[in-house]
XYZ file of C-alpha atoms in Angstrom:
742
model
C -69.716 -88.189 -59.478
C -69.048 -86.930 -63.097
C -71.916 -87.257 -65.195
C -72.622 -86.921 -69.098
C -74.883 -85.021 -71.272
C -75.171 -84.415 -74.848
C -77.211 -82.560 -77.107
C -77.904 -79.825 -79.815
C -77.484 -76.464 -78.753
C -80.809 -74.526 -79.734
C -79.578 -71.136 -78.531
C -76.878 -69.055 -76.294
C -78.359 -67.481 -73.578
C -74.331 -65.757 -72.700
C -70.759 -66.036 -74.038
C -67.593 -63.926 -72.396
C -65.296 -64.082 -75.490
C -62.417 -63.274 -73.111
C -63.325 -66.057 -70.345
C -65.061 -68.537 -72.850
C -67.883 -68.533 -70.148
C -71.090 -69.417 -71.524
C -75.013 -70.209 -70.670
C -76.395 -72.499 -73.529
C -79.962 -73.715 -73.766
C -79.280 -77.391 -74.842
C -81.977 -80.003 -76.368
C -80.341 -83.134 -74.598
C -80.749 -86.474 -75.015
C -83.292 -88.145 -72.808
C -84.454 -84.628 -71.441
C -88.286 -83.547 -72.733
C -87.440 -79.849 -71.993
C -84.397 -77.870 -72.923
C -82.069 -77.901 -70.182
C -79.544 -74.980 -69.060
C -75.567 -75.509 -69.376
C -72.763 -73.886 -67.945
C -69.214 -74.053 -68.615
C -66.580 -72.918 -70.594
C -66.245 -72.619 -74.819
C -64.827 -70.580 -76.552
C -66.963 -70.584 -79.867
C -70.131 -72.268 -78.720
C -72.328 -71.869 -82.489
C -76.552 -72.805 -82.338
C -77.147 -75.975 -83.882
C -73.567 -77.442 -82.704
C -73.663 -81.140 -81.284
C -72.111 -80.658 -77.525
C -70.886 -83.067 -75.149
C -70.322 -82.228 -71.461
C -69.011 -83.973 -68.507
C -69.821 -82.577 -65.162
C -72.974 -82.574 -62.467
C -76.547 -81.047 -61.893
C -76.835 -78.306 -59.643
C -79.649 -75.800 -58.479
C -78.924 -72.637 -58.889
C -80.597 -70.386 -56.135
C -81.877 -67.769 -58.906
C -81.961 -69.912 -61.988
C -82.569 -73.031 -60.748
C -81.481 -76.536 -62.129
C -78.102 -76.310 -64.361
C -76.278 -78.743 -65.563
C -72.679 -77.441 -64.663
C -69.614 -78.560 -67.098
C -66.246 -79.037 -65.985
C -65.596 -79.851 -69.716
C -67.494 -78.910 -73.019
C -66.869 -80.262 -76.400
C -68.494 -79.361 -79.582
C -68.504 -81.010 -82.997
C -70.872 -79.668 -86.184
C -74.148 -80.863 -86.099
C -75.204 -84.234 -87.579
C -78.817 -83.923 -88.737
C -80.340 -82.039 -91.472
C -82.039 -80.361 -88.642
C -79.075 -79.029 -86.632
C -77.364 -77.742 -89.722
C -79.964 -75.572 -90.501
C -79.749 -74.091 -87.142
C -75.952 -74.038 -87.409
C -75.937 -72.031 -90.577
C -78.840 -69.829 -90.062
C -77.472 -68.935 -86.898
C -75.405 -66.110 -87.901
C -71.999 -68.145 -88.110
C -71.874 -67.400 -91.897
C -72.289 -63.964 -93.501
C -75.174 -63.914 -96.027
C -76.901 -66.921 -95.278
C -79.545 -66.516 -92.720
C -82.578 -68.919 -91.377
C -84.141 -68.911 -94.982
C -81.350 -69.589 -97.355
C -79.762 -72.139 -94.517
C -83.148 -74.079 -95.429
C -82.818 -73.582 -98.907
C -79.047 -75.023 -99.068
C -79.725 -77.964 -96.399
C -83.034 -79.310 -98.594
C -80.984 -79.484 -101.477
C -77.831 -80.810 -99.635
C -79.157 -82.532 -96.668
C -76.570 -83.846 -94.020
C -73.543 -83.365 -96.828
C -73.956 -79.448 -96.658
C -71.032 -78.634 -94.434
C -68.940 -81.075 -96.259
C -69.930 -78.920 -99.658
C -69.523 -75.476 -98.048
C -66.157 -76.600 -96.771
C -64.918 -78.624 -99.851
C -66.768 -77.482 -103.150
C -68.691 -74.404 -102.337
C -69.242 -73.794 -106.142
C -71.948 -76.470 -105.947
C -73.861 -73.814 -103.964
C -75.145 -72.412 -107.115
C -77.493 -75.279 -107.487
C -79.027 -73.742 -104.726
C -82.065 -71.164 -106.470
C -81.115 -67.623 -105.290
C -77.454 -68.572 -104.988
C -75.177 -66.661 -106.930
C -71.341 -66.421 -107.161
C -71.386 -63.172 -105.279
C -72.905 -65.090 -102.431
C -71.159 -68.243 -102.956
C -67.857 -66.167 -102.640
C -69.073 -64.492 -99.484
C -70.251 -67.975 -98.061
C -66.653 -69.619 -98.873
C -64.764 -66.401 -97.121
C -66.867 -66.131 -94.226
C -66.447 -69.883 -93.739
C -62.691 -70.191 -94.128
C -62.712 -67.024 -91.440
C -64.413 -68.682 -88.974
C -62.480 -72.059 -89.295
C -59.038 -69.967 -88.800
C -60.478 -67.676 -86.174
C -62.063 -71.283 -84.154
C -58.436 -72.169 -84.503
C -56.805 -69.147 -83.243
C -59.533 -69.032 -79.925
C -58.414 -72.647 -79.447
C -54.536 -71.842 -79.761
C -55.072 -68.616 -77.602
C -57.179 -70.315 -74.785
C -54.940 -73.204 -74.250
C -52.552 -70.370 -72.964
C -55.039 -68.731 -70.560
C -55.519 -66.096 -72.855
C -58.800 -64.825 -73.904
C -60.329 -64.758 -77.412
C -61.851 -61.651 -78.311
C -59.509 -60.256 -80.660
C -58.934 -63.172 -82.554
C -60.966 -62.101 -85.720
C -58.488 -59.085 -85.871
C -55.221 -61.552 -85.467
C -56.652 -63.568 -88.246
C -57.211 -60.291 -90.699
C -53.814 -59.099 -89.724
C -51.865 -62.161 -90.115
C -54.240 -64.132 -92.501
C -53.782 -68.281 -92.087
C -50.229 -68.093 -90.668
C -51.460 -66.323 -87.528
C -50.904 -68.936 -84.995
C -47.274 -69.594 -86.619
C -46.698 -65.324 -86.728
C -47.892 -65.271 -83.057
C -45.517 -68.189 -81.781
C -42.533 -66.532 -83.438
C -43.086 -63.272 -81.639
C -46.012 -62.928 -79.403
C -44.879 -59.269 -78.695
C -46.204 -58.508 -82.086
C -49.972 -58.671 -80.955
C -49.345 -55.680 -79.127
C -48.022 -53.315 -81.194
C -50.532 -55.099 -84.565
C -53.357 -55.714 -82.781
C -55.827 -52.928 -81.438
C -57.220 -53.475 -77.949
C -53.959 -56.345 -77.189
C -52.003 -54.430 -74.259
C -48.680 -56.035 -73.210
C -49.804 -57.877 -70.383
C -51.965 -60.180 -73.170
C -48.794 -60.911 -75.509
C -46.468 -61.009 -72.085
C -48.739 -63.844 -70.678
C -48.536 -65.760 -73.969
C -44.726 -65.110 -74.865
C -44.029 -66.495 -71.104
C -46.435 -69.573 -71.346
C -44.703 -70.196 -74.997
C -41.361 -70.599 -73.038
C -39.607 -67.044 -73.751
C -37.202 -66.205 -70.808
C -38.388 -63.449 -68.511
C -35.128 -61.690 -68.896
C -35.197 -61.838 -72.523
C -34.106 -58.673 -74.492
C -37.418 -58.938 -77.068
C -39.234 -59.038 -73.683
C -37.789 -55.959 -72.500
C -37.876 -54.035 -75.365
C -41.510 -55.065 -75.580
C -41.904 -53.448 -72.397
C -40.051 -50.100 -73.046
C -42.292 -49.694 -76.191
C -45.418 -50.496 -73.780
C -44.611 -47.825 -71.426
C -43.740 -45.248 -74.183
C -46.906 -46.118 -75.461
C -49.238 -45.747 -72.443
C -47.648 -42.402 -71.843
C -48.722 -41.542 -75.300
C -52.205 -42.543 -74.451
C -51.749 -40.313 -71.340
C -51.075 -37.374 -73.333
C -47.293 -37.441 -73.433
C -45.113 -37.022 -76.345
C -41.901 -38.082 -74.865
C -41.350 -39.325 -71.102
C -38.428 -39.008 -68.948
C -36.145 -41.781 -69.059
C -35.514 -42.349 -65.607
C -39.368 -42.770 -65.378
C -39.780 -44.660 -68.339
C -36.975 -47.309 -67.315
C -38.493 -47.225 -63.781
C -41.905 -48.766 -65.018
C -40.490 -51.108 -67.734
C -38.377 -52.548 -64.655
C -41.814 -52.788 -62.578
C -43.638 -54.188 -65.173
C -41.495 -57.260 -65.858
C -38.928 -57.550 -62.838
C -35.913 -57.088 -65.003
C -32.788 -55.839 -63.528
C -31.841 -52.302 -64.461
C -29.207 -53.127 -66.801
C -31.345 -55.379 -69.211
C -34.044 -52.164 -69.643
C -31.031 -50.006 -70.156
C -29.859 -52.333 -72.961
C -33.239 -52.654 -74.116
C -33.246 -48.628 -74.571
C -29.842 -48.785 -76.422
C -31.328 -51.283 -78.803
C -34.234 -49.256 -79.583
C -31.998 -46.529 -80.084
C -29.930 -48.447 -82.369
C -32.879 -49.839 -84.450
C -34.441 -46.200 -84.508
C -37.358 -46.942 -82.733
C -37.302 -44.341 -79.774
C -35.349 -41.294 -79.479
C -33.476 -39.483 -76.627
C -33.794 -36.149 -76.575
C -33.676 -32.965 -73.644
C -33.995 -29.266 -73.575
C -30.219 -28.935 -73.310
C -29.725 -30.741 -76.762
C -32.792 -28.767 -78.214
C -31.428 -25.288 -76.846
C -27.774 -25.789 -77.704
C -25.804 -23.393 -79.655
C -29.140 -20.888 -79.686
C -27.926 -18.566 -76.892
C -31.514 -19.905 -74.913
C -30.581 -20.393 -71.249
C -32.222 -23.872 -70.622
C -32.441 -23.338 -66.756
C -35.458 -21.064 -67.969
C -37.694 -24.409 -68.802
C -39.741 -24.000 -65.443
C -40.487 -27.754 -64.227
C -37.998 -29.467 -66.891
C -34.286 -29.815 -66.101
C -32.042 -29.146 -69.143
C -30.320 -32.055 -68.717
C -33.922 -34.455 -67.997
C -33.575 -36.901 -70.680
C -36.798 -37.654 -72.541
C -37.596 -41.037 -74.548
C -39.805 -40.820 -77.609
C -41.440 -43.201 -79.908
C -40.029 -42.149 -83.069
C -43.072 -41.096 -85.421
C -44.126 -38.623 -81.866
C -40.880 -37.215 -82.027
C -40.755 -36.653 -85.553
C -43.898 -34.982 -85.205
C -42.957 -32.858 -82.520
C -39.890 -32.040 -84.389
C -42.369 -31.319 -87.428
C -44.373 -28.811 -86.032
C -41.506 -26.760 -84.761
C -39.748 -26.719 -87.865
C -42.613 -25.913 -89.959
C -44.020 -23.304 -87.806
C -40.353 -21.435 -87.893
C -40.515 -21.849 -91.334
C -44.167 -20.162 -91.818
C -43.150 -17.553 -89.378
C -40.731 -15.888 -92.229
C -41.916 -13.277 -94.597
C -44.567 -10.687 -95.203
C -47.903 -11.378 -94.360
C -49.846 -12.310 -97.641
C -52.401 -9.338 -96.652
C -49.097 -6.695 -97.357
C -51.222 -3.760 -96.033
C -49.405 -1.544 -93.864
C -53.004 0.725 -93.098
C -54.683 -1.502 -90.426
C -56.287 1.387 -88.771
C -58.416 1.715 -92.032
C -58.855 -1.993 -92.382
C -60.067 -1.916 -89.059
C -62.820 0.627 -89.575
C -63.658 -1.199 -92.570
C -64.430 -4.250 -90.913
C -66.361 -2.428 -88.556
C -68.997 -0.767 -90.959
C -69.173 -4.106 -92.265
C -69.900 -6.045 -89.343
C -72.171 -3.344 -87.911
C -69.911 -2.945 -84.819
C -67.482 -1.414 -82.893
C -64.568 -3.416 -81.464
C -63.031 -3.068 -78.225
C -59.502 -2.069 -77.910
C -58.289 -5.517 -77.115
C -59.825 -6.977 -80.298
C -58.585 -4.203 -82.485
C -54.904 -5.119 -81.150
C -55.599 -8.935 -81.556
C -57.072 -8.327 -85.444
C -53.854 -5.855 -86.082
C -51.491 -8.629 -84.965
C -53.300 -11.234 -87.165
C -53.348 -9.205 -90.379
C -49.643 -8.154 -89.686
C -48.063 -11.335 -88.191
C -48.282 -14.779 -90.139
C -48.595 -16.855 -87.326
C -51.316 -15.435 -84.302
C -53.087 -17.310 -81.347
C -56.520 -16.294 -79.943
C -57.347 -17.512 -77.016
C -60.003 -16.793 -74.489
C -63.300 -18.396 -72.682
C -66.925 -18.221 -73.758
C -68.456 -14.599 -74.337
C -64.855 -13.163 -74.935
C -65.155 -12.548 -78.730
C -62.965 -15.124 -80.235
C -65.425 -15.717 -82.868
C -65.796 -11.538 -83.714
C -62.211 -11.452 -83.975
C -62.128 -14.569 -86.354
C -64.960 -12.771 -88.210
C -63.585 -9.415 -88.919
C -59.898 -11.032 -90.335
C -62.061 -12.902 -92.616
C -63.765 -9.569 -93.657
C -60.798 -7.967 -94.187
C -58.612 -10.993 -96.018
C -61.751 -11.980 -98.336
C -62.055 -8.217 -99.126
C -58.390 -8.069 -100.881
C -59.541 -11.597 -102.617
C -57.136 -13.673 -100.462
C -57.823 -17.169 -100.687
C -59.108 -18.343 -96.765
C -59.368 -21.714 -95.276
C -61.454 -22.668 -92.233
C -60.387 -25.979 -89.943
C -61.423 -27.688 -86.927
C -60.442 -30.974 -85.524
C -64.078 -32.508 -85.658
C -67.276 -32.350 -87.761
C -68.884 -30.922 -84.342
C -66.178 -28.479 -84.430
C -66.403 -27.415 -88.098
C -69.886 -27.161 -87.955
C -69.926 -24.438 -85.317
C -67.327 -22.602 -87.216
C -69.462 -22.789 -90.158
C -72.340 -21.491 -88.334
C -70.682 -18.704 -86.341
C -68.543 -17.101 -89.557
C -71.120 -18.086 -92.231
C -68.472 -19.952 -94.424
C -67.514 -23.337 -95.106
C -65.201 -24.995 -92.847
C -63.868 -28.655 -92.710
C -62.440 -31.055 -90.435
C -58.756 -31.006 -90.611
C -59.128 -34.421 -92.328
C -61.483 -33.231 -94.783
C -59.098 -30.372 -95.412
C -55.930 -32.485 -96.242
C -57.901 -34.802 -98.303
C -57.648 -38.227 -96.331
C -57.933 -40.728 -98.946
C -58.711 -44.243 -97.582
C -57.044 -46.125 -100.555
C -53.481 -44.824 -100.212
C -53.771 -44.834 -96.583
C -52.828 -41.170 -95.942
C -53.349 -37.474 -96.630
C -53.491 -36.030 -100.361
C -52.297 -32.860 -99.399
C -49.118 -32.304 -97.623
C -45.391 -30.824 -98.873
C -45.561 -31.847 -102.472
C -49.415 -30.632 -102.700
C -49.967 -27.958 -100.667
C -53.356 -26.691 -99.624
C -54.505 -23.719 -102.062
C -54.427 -20.684 -99.332
C -53.125 -17.342 -98.133
C -55.218 -17.367 -94.893
C -55.863 -20.737 -92.675
C -57.754 -20.377 -89.994
C -58.048 -23.356 -87.076
C -60.336 -23.469 -84.458
C -60.377 -25.724 -81.304
C -56.918 -26.099 -81.487
C -56.361 -27.093 -77.901
C -58.173 -30.511 -79.088
C -55.729 -30.853 -81.771
C -52.581 -33.098 -80.868
C -49.043 -33.368 -82.117
C -49.547 -35.531 -84.748
C -52.491 -33.810 -86.315
C -50.725 -30.320 -86.121
C -47.664 -31.927 -87.776
C -49.640 -33.410 -90.980
C -51.902 -29.903 -91.167
C -48.608 -27.543 -91.204
C -46.927 -29.771 -93.827
C -49.837 -28.696 -96.096
C -49.754 -25.061 -95.460
C -47.829 -23.139 -98.169
C -44.402 -21.231 -96.915
C -46.687 -17.464 -97.958
C -49.541 -18.406 -96.058
C -50.855 -16.892 -92.909
C -52.030 -19.277 -90.111
C -54.385 -17.936 -87.428
C -54.843 -20.313 -84.062
C -57.791 -19.989 -82.031
C -58.878 -22.393 -79.131
C -59.522 -21.899 -75.323
C -56.378 -22.807 -73.300
C -58.391 -23.408 -70.191
C -59.994 -26.286 -71.476
C -58.606 -29.911 -71.093
C -55.561 -30.961 -73.917
C -56.145 -32.806 -76.500
C -57.094 -36.372 -76.306
C -53.686 -37.455 -78.379
C -49.987 -36.485 -77.152
C -49.407 -33.236 -76.764
C -50.422 -29.798 -75.614
C -49.816 -27.776 -78.529
C -52.018 -24.935 -78.036
C -50.708 -24.112 -74.785
C -47.077 -24.929 -76.227
C -47.667 -22.314 -78.523
C -48.659 -19.852 -75.926
C -45.968 -20.573 -73.583
C -43.252 -20.356 -76.280
C -43.381 -16.530 -76.024
C -42.234 -16.553 -79.794
C -45.885 -15.966 -81.646
C -48.139 -12.811 -80.921
C -51.211 -14.123 -78.467
C -54.049 -12.674 -77.971
C -55.410 -13.600 -74.518
C -59.134 -12.433 -74.212
C -60.473 -11.911 -70.858
C -63.343 -9.370 -70.803
C -67.051 -11.049 -71.232
C -68.968 -8.833 -73.569
C -72.464 -7.563 -72.298
C -74.621 -9.828 -74.441
C -72.964 -12.958 -73.286
C -72.547 -12.052 -69.650
C -76.160 -12.416 -69.553
C -75.970 -16.225 -69.859
C -75.635 -17.814 -66.825
C -73.732 -20.587 -68.472
C -70.930 -18.011 -69.566
C -71.263 -16.470 -65.637
C -70.673 -20.280 -64.497
C -67.725 -20.932 -66.918
C -65.886 -17.815 -65.910
C -66.524 -18.715 -62.229
C -65.099 -21.766 -62.606
C -62.264 -20.658 -64.109
C -61.291 -18.117 -61.465
C -61.623 -21.310 -58.749
C -65.214 -19.727 -57.622
C -68.467 -21.516 -56.805
C -70.817 -20.969 -59.795
C -74.131 -19.981 -59.140
C -77.480 -21.634 -59.998
C -79.982 -19.426 -61.907
C -83.324 -18.980 -60.665
C -86.149 -21.486 -60.987
C -87.307 -21.188 -64.955
C -85.279 -18.207 -65.512
C -81.686 -19.241 -66.621
C -80.035 -21.423 -68.693
C -77.583 -23.280 -65.744
C -78.681 -25.040 -62.393
C -77.235 -27.125 -59.859
C -79.142 -30.023 -58.678
C -78.649 -31.173 -55.110
C -77.718 -35.010 -55.026
C -75.511 -36.561 -52.473
C -75.792 -40.552 -52.606
C -74.894 -41.993 -56.424
C -78.136 -43.916 -56.409
C -79.911 -40.086 -55.848
C -77.757 -38.576 -58.782
C -78.289 -41.263 -61.243
C -82.358 -41.177 -60.373
C -81.988 -36.903 -60.929
C -80.202 -37.674 -64.294
C -82.724 -39.973 -65.746
C -85.547 -37.403 -64.575
C -83.675 -34.565 -66.154
C -83.101 -36.480 -69.256
C -86.080 -38.227 -69.803
C -88.738 -35.893 -68.960
C -87.784 -32.371 -66.809
C -85.648 -30.812 -69.816
C -88.186 -32.277 -72.425
C -90.813 -30.942 -70.720
C -89.427 -27.779 -69.104
C -86.918 -26.647 -72.755
C -88.768 -28.552 -75.484
C -85.637 -30.352 -76.189
C -85.160 -34.148 -77.620
C -83.430 -36.398 -75.008
C -81.698 -38.512 -77.569
C -80.741 -35.223 -80.255
C -79.984 -32.346 -77.878
C -79.436 -33.838 -74.463
C -75.791 -35.140 -73.871
C -74.532 -36.525 -70.236
C -71.113 -35.851 -69.586
C -69.305 -37.468 -66.883
C -65.404 -37.453 -65.409
C -64.857 -41.393 -65.543
C -65.863 -44.446 -67.274
C -65.936 -47.226 -64.652
C -67.272 -46.152 -61.690
C -71.405 -46.174 -60.869
C -71.964 -42.667 -61.901
C -69.090 -43.691 -64.686
C -69.972 -43.730 -68.505
C -70.513 -47.526 -68.693
C -73.330 -47.464 -66.076
C -75.384 -44.141 -67.137
C -75.206 -45.890 -70.562
C -77.111 -48.838 -69.335
C -79.273 -46.567 -67.070
C -80.388 -44.034 -69.884
C -80.600 -46.750 -72.693
C -82.984 -48.623 -70.249
C -84.685 -45.498 -70.427
C -84.884 -44.025 -73.750
C -84.550 -47.151 -75.724
C -85.648 -50.007 -74.387
C -85.876 -53.557 -76.106
C -89.241 -53.860 -78.025
C -90.830 -57.290 -79.266
C -89.016 -57.983 -82.373
C -86.151 -55.861 -81.552
C -82.946 -57.340 -83.317
C -79.806 -56.987 -80.918
C -76.572 -57.585 -80.717
C -73.620 -57.448 -78.018
C -70.194 -56.886 -77.672
C -68.293 -57.113 -74.123
C -70.217 -55.332 -71.952
C -72.516 -53.330 -74.505
C -75.708 -54.504 -75.968
C -76.566 -52.202 -79.115
C -80.273 -51.828 -80.809
C -81.356 -49.843 -83.830
C -81.663 -46.131 -82.587
C -79.241 -46.260 -80.064
C -76.968 -43.290 -79.826
C -73.214 -44.577 -80.210
C -69.959 -43.024 -80.441
C -66.779 -43.938 -82.293
C -63.872 -44.339 -80.262
C -60.945 -44.992 -82.354
C -59.883 -42.992 -85.795
C -60.417 -45.640 -88.368
C -59.503 -43.628 -91.620
C -60.817 -46.682 -94.078
C -64.333 -45.989 -92.610
C -63.405 -42.342 -92.739
C -65.006 -41.799 -89.223
C -62.780 -40.634 -86.051
C -62.560 -40.841 -82.369
C -65.277 -38.741 -80.617
C -68.038 -39.082 -83.650
C -71.382 -39.369 -82.487
C -74.022 -41.333 -84.402
C -77.282 -43.550 -84.609
C -77.764 -47.198 -85.063
C -79.803 -47.179 -88.176
C -80.029 -50.884 -88.826
C -78.868 -54.536 -87.456
C -78.450 -57.104 -89.977
C -77.533 -60.252 -88.423
C -77.597 -62.263 -91.816
C -74.644 -60.387 -92.776
C -73.722 -59.662 -89.349
C -73.670 -56.282 -89.876
C -74.477 -52.852 -87.831
C -74.899 -49.832 -89.738
C -74.676 -46.240 -87.955
C -76.038 -42.922 -89.475
C -73.176 -39.794 -88.627
C -74.972 -36.866 -89.468
C -76.249 -38.341 -92.878
C -73.269 -40.615 -93.778
C -74.136 -44.319 -93.385
C -71.203 -46.401 -91.905
C -71.209 -50.282 -91.378
C -69.333 -52.184 -88.904
C -68.916 -55.919 -89.513
C -69.885 -57.626 -85.968
C -66.217 -58.099 -84.853
C -65.241 -54.260 -84.947
C -68.198 -53.411 -82.574
C -65.481 -52.582 -79.961
C -64.938 -49.384 -82.295
C -68.208 -47.895 -81.027
C -69.998 -47.770 -77.432
C -72.875 -45.948 -76.414
C -73.310 -42.427 -75.949
C -75.868 -41.573 -73.846
C -73.401 -40.512 -71.659
C -69.542 -39.602 -72.912
C -66.494 -38.430 -70.940
C -65.766 -35.274 -70.547
C -62.763 -35.849 -72.531
C -64.522 -37.474 -75.504
C -66.907 -33.816 -75.519
C -64.041 -31.525 -76.489
C -65.001 -29.458 -79.728
C -68.342 -30.287 -79.618
C -71.771 -28.229 -78.528
C -74.699 -29.490 -77.129
C -78.105 -27.832 -76.708
C -78.113 -29.518 -73.288
C -75.611 -30.807 -71.160
C -75.816 -32.933 -67.776
C -73.031 -33.760 -65.503
C -72.789 -35.758 -62.422
C -70.277 -34.112 -60.171
C -69.726 -36.558 -57.207
C -67.147 -37.599 -54.587
C -67.185 -40.789 -56.443
C -65.026 -38.850 -59.135
C -62.300 -37.690 -56.667
C -59.350 -37.611 -58.344
C -60.978 -36.301 -61.620
C -62.312 -33.278 -60.010
C -60.485 -30.629 -61.401
C -61.263 -27.470 -62.820
C -60.172 -27.517 -66.332
C -62.504 -30.627 -66.491
C -65.399 -29.006 -64.908
C -64.766 -26.026 -66.813
C -64.687 -28.137 -70.290
C -67.808 -29.775 -69.306
C -69.788 -26.636 -68.528
C -68.747 -25.068 -71.968
C -69.830 -27.629 -73.970
C -73.517 -26.227 -73.496
C -75.069 -24.117 -75.540
C -79.092 -23.776 -74.667
C -78.448 -25.355 -70.732
C -76.376 -26.883 -68.404
C -77.426 -28.805 -65.392
C -75.075 -30.152 -62.573
C -76.370 -32.848 -60.419
C -74.170 -33.797 -57.204
C -73.016 -32.268 -53.965
C -71.712 -29.305 -52.741
C -68.573 -30.767 -51.355
C -67.793 -32.016 -54.596
C -68.458 -29.104 -56.691
C -66.106 -27.440 -54.271
C -63.519 -29.899 -54.986
C -63.574 -29.494 -58.644
C -63.654 -25.264 -58.861
C -60.608 -25.207 -56.047
C -58.463 -27.640 -57.826
C -56.257 -27.059 -60.356
C -54.711 -29.672 -62.826
C -50.871 -29.397 -62.316
C -49.931 -32.521 -63.893
C -47.941 -31.654 -67.141
C -47.489 -33.283 -70.520
C -43.799 -34.205 -70.853
C -42.876 -32.927 -74.602
C -40.403 -30.178 -75.432
C -42.483 -28.467 -78.286
C -42.074 -24.856 -76.682
C -38.264 -24.988 -76.560
C -38.074 -26.105 -79.955
C -40.289 -23.545 -81.080
C -37.957 -20.944 -78.841
C -34.791 -22.687 -80.259
C -35.894 -22.489 -83.881
C -37.374 -18.993 -84.087
C -34.846 -17.293 -81.906
C -32.255 -18.749 -83.926
C -33.376 -17.138 -87.168
C -33.885 -13.582 -85.852
């Protein structure tokens, strides 16, 4: 028999934004104590009046509950209910104190005043025009977001992105989405094809609609980009789109052609790239000359732009304009107080005689020495030098190793949030004669294109990086393509120098790179250790001990500032999400009076270590940046993160741009260096146990690296080379353009 229950929501114990499932504590009519109500509601707010239909049940763990089959909420009717409602964080800028003041003036007419005549709020002491504007805008947003939530939920779609949908489309959001639901997957970060497709089908769009087929092709190419591919073989792309939609092949092929007609995608191949150059496409190892690749247009333009700009830069004389390289080398040796090895002399000579140069090698092989020598020589001739790296951490390391200023590529190109782009480019090039770019393995094809557009035609560029590390998070394998094109001089450094060879970390890295088991240092006498543990629970326990007590005690390192856990995957027991929960509980547990805010599966507290997980040009924070939560303001609904002294504020609605960073993925650690690194190595990560991934993780540690796991998993990692290739045509474009000009 269905029972009825009604009352005021006192607090929200749990709420899942995707499903609407919530656990509410309600002051119900006829009940002396607060009762627990569970059910589905899209946007419960403390203070609302709720009506529930369902039945009483006794949960084995949580006791007596009212399980609601139907939950309906209405704004509160009483003054006390309105105080709780407004002070719950519903409206930015209004906390419990202001809520009480406003209700004391307007009583049970308060919500009507805010909705229809917000300027009257200035009658309340302390409420000025700016706060009125903030309250009005926040109230309107809340009303619109709630409408979007109800609309999406009525079609079985989760509502976690409702705020973003409103901010993108405004008050006409529902009409925009109804006209073309697939816009969600391209316009709204975090909304994928499956969500948009489910909504489109429920709105009545035919399963074989051309719009659906085109959206599927775009989605497949977008997913390929997320996996690092610049283009994707057409056969793979069409097969994936067919599997996704069950649309017949003819429908997918028609979609491809239509997207080409509207200039959204481009078809290309090795044969087309090398046409009329005299280059034999059969030499294109692993890519048949006639295999067509499909590109999203921006990625095609980026790849083509990189090749064209490098070909143009290669022309002409080096800005140093000296033929006496021997004297220059001798002078640099004297300045630096060292004697170059033969390989280093050759590398420096090529770097000051060729306008384009690649320097690659592992830790301890002398990349920094070569860069310093180049800088000494060109600076002595008063040439203008700029140093750049893809991330703030990498730029800081470059500055420390060279003693010169280094900038991130974004800062170098002067990104301007106001115009949504870079101020430096073809029309406003950099003031530089020699540009040194470090950690090039991290640079994707899009960012490299932007950088090269800003290099003047007379300048020289030195690309520095470790090609054996993981490729960039973004699309492309630029460093590998520069080397494999065989049209640029490359200094590949392999000899580990004596001082670096004393490091157990360096020895371990080179052993891994050669497919050999790394050797652990004697207890207390080195900087690289392997701690054996088989079961995931044991690995977690060893990691917790290492981070919280053993490493701080033995090495004097701060567990939050100096120790970074790196893991191959995200969702396993030893993945990023679970290790963050474990380490947050150990290093920053909740304390009385702690303000917390939740987003999806993460809880954020002041002091938490967090990472930005997408490029946000407006905030000028980028994928992989790590900071600490400085403050949480429940009234203004903002969370502030300190990124190396820069304070960045986030609305609560945007917290999915952040994740806890006590543990991060190895991919996200690229270009960074930490005093201490702890890495789980477990058969639980079987498909990710690959040499370049482990090598990248080990080379992130400066003073200490600890691997925790099983010998079997370690053996698997060091003996498994990653044979997956990224699809793209950059190396052949380079060969084609640069051999044509010779």
